[in-house]
Amino acid sequence: MPGDQVEHTPARPSWDCQACGRPWPCDPARDRLSRENGRVELAVKMWDHIEEAARDMPQSPASELFDRFLRWTD
Ligand SMILES: [Zn+2]
């Protein structure tokens, strides 16, 4: 088995996906997150990510972070 498979996880501090380079959470990451978490757990987890991302990317508007990290969970 190849040992270089990269997970769809965020690179810090850019929050681009380490596997596909798209803004995280990319589609594969969203699929996995919604499979592995209940609706409430998922929302709590994504709020934590928003707080971390806001510290890493203070130039990003809160509304943009909200759309990116939380809106898709509805
Ligand atoms: Zn990805």
CSV table of C-alpha atoms in Angstrom, one decimal, residues 7-69:
chain,number,residue,atom,x,y,z
A,7,GLU,CA,-6.2,13.0,4.6
A,8,HIS,CA,-8.6,15.8,3.8
A,9,THR,CA,-7.6,17.8,6.8
A,10,PRO,CA,-6.9,21.5,7.1
A,11,ALA,CA,-3.4,22.9,6.8
A,12,ARG,CA,-2.8,25.6,9.3
A,13,PRO,CA,-2.8,28.6,9.2
A,14,SER,CA,-4.2,28.7,5.6
A,15,TRP,CA,-7.0,26.2,6.3
A,16,ASP,CA,-6.7,24.8,2.7
A,17,CYS,CA,-7.1,21.1,2.5
A,18,GLN,CA,-3.9,19.1,2.7
A,19,ALA,CA,-5.1,16.6,0.2
A,20,CYS,CA,-6.8,18.6,-2.5
A,21,GLY,CA,-5.8,22.2,-1.8
A,22,ARG,CA,-9.3,23.5,-1.7
A,23,PRO,CA,-10.6,25.7,1.1
A,24,TRP,CA,-11.3,23.3,4.0
A,25,PRO,CA,-13.8,21.7,4.6
A,26,CYS,CA,-13.7,20.5,1.0
A,27,ASP,CA,-16.5,18.1,-0.2
A,28,PRO,CA,-14.7,14.9,0.9
A,29,ALA,CA,-14.1,16.4,4.3
A,30,ARG,CA,-17.7,17.5,4.6
A,31,ASP,CA,-18.8,13.9,3.7
A,32,ARG,CA,-16.6,12.4,6.3
A,33,LEU,CA,-17.5,14.9,9.0
A,34,SER,CA,-21.3,14.4,8.5
A,35,ARG,CA,-20.8,10.6,8.5
A,36,GLU,CA,-18.8,10.6,11.7
A,37,ASN,CA,-20.8,13.2,13.7
A,38,GLY,CA,-24.4,13.7,14.7
A,39,ARG,CA,-26.0,17.0,13.7
A,40,VAL,CA,-25.3,18.7,17.1
A,41,GLU,CA,-21.8,17.2,17.5
A,42,LEU,CA,-21.0,18.5,14.0
A,43,ALA,CA,-22.2,22.0,14.7
A,44,VAL,CA,-20.2,22.1,18.0
A,45,LYS,CA,-17.1,20.9,16.2
A,46,MET,CA,-17.4,23.4,13.4
A,47,TRP,CA,-17.9,26.3,15.8
A,48,ASP,CA,-14.6,25.3,17.4
A,49,HIS,CA,-13.0,25.3,13.9
A,50,ILE,CA,-14.4,28.8,13.2
A,51,GLU,CA,-12.8,30.1,16.4
A,52,GLU,CA,-9.5,28.6,15.5
A,53,ALA,CA,-9.7,29.8,11.9
A,54,ALA,CA,-10.7,33.3,13.0
A,55,ARG,CA,-7.4,33.4,15.0
A,56,ASP,CA,-5.4,32.1,12.1
A,57,MET,CA,-7.1,34.4,9.5
A,58,PRO,CA,-8.0,37.6,11.3
A,59,GLN,CA,-8.5,39.3,7.9
A,60,SER,CA,-11.4,37.0,7.0
A,61,PRO,CA,-14.9,38.4,7.7
A,62,ALA,CA,-16.9,36.5,10.2
A,63,SER,CA,-19.8,36.0,7.8
A,64,GLU,CA,-17.4,34.4,5.3
A,65,LEU,CA,-16.1,32.0,7.9
A,66,PHE,CA,-19.7,31.2,9.0
A,67,ASP,CA,-20.6,30.3,5.4
A,68,ARG,CA,-17.6,28.2,4.9
A,69,PHE,CA,-17.6,26.3,8.2
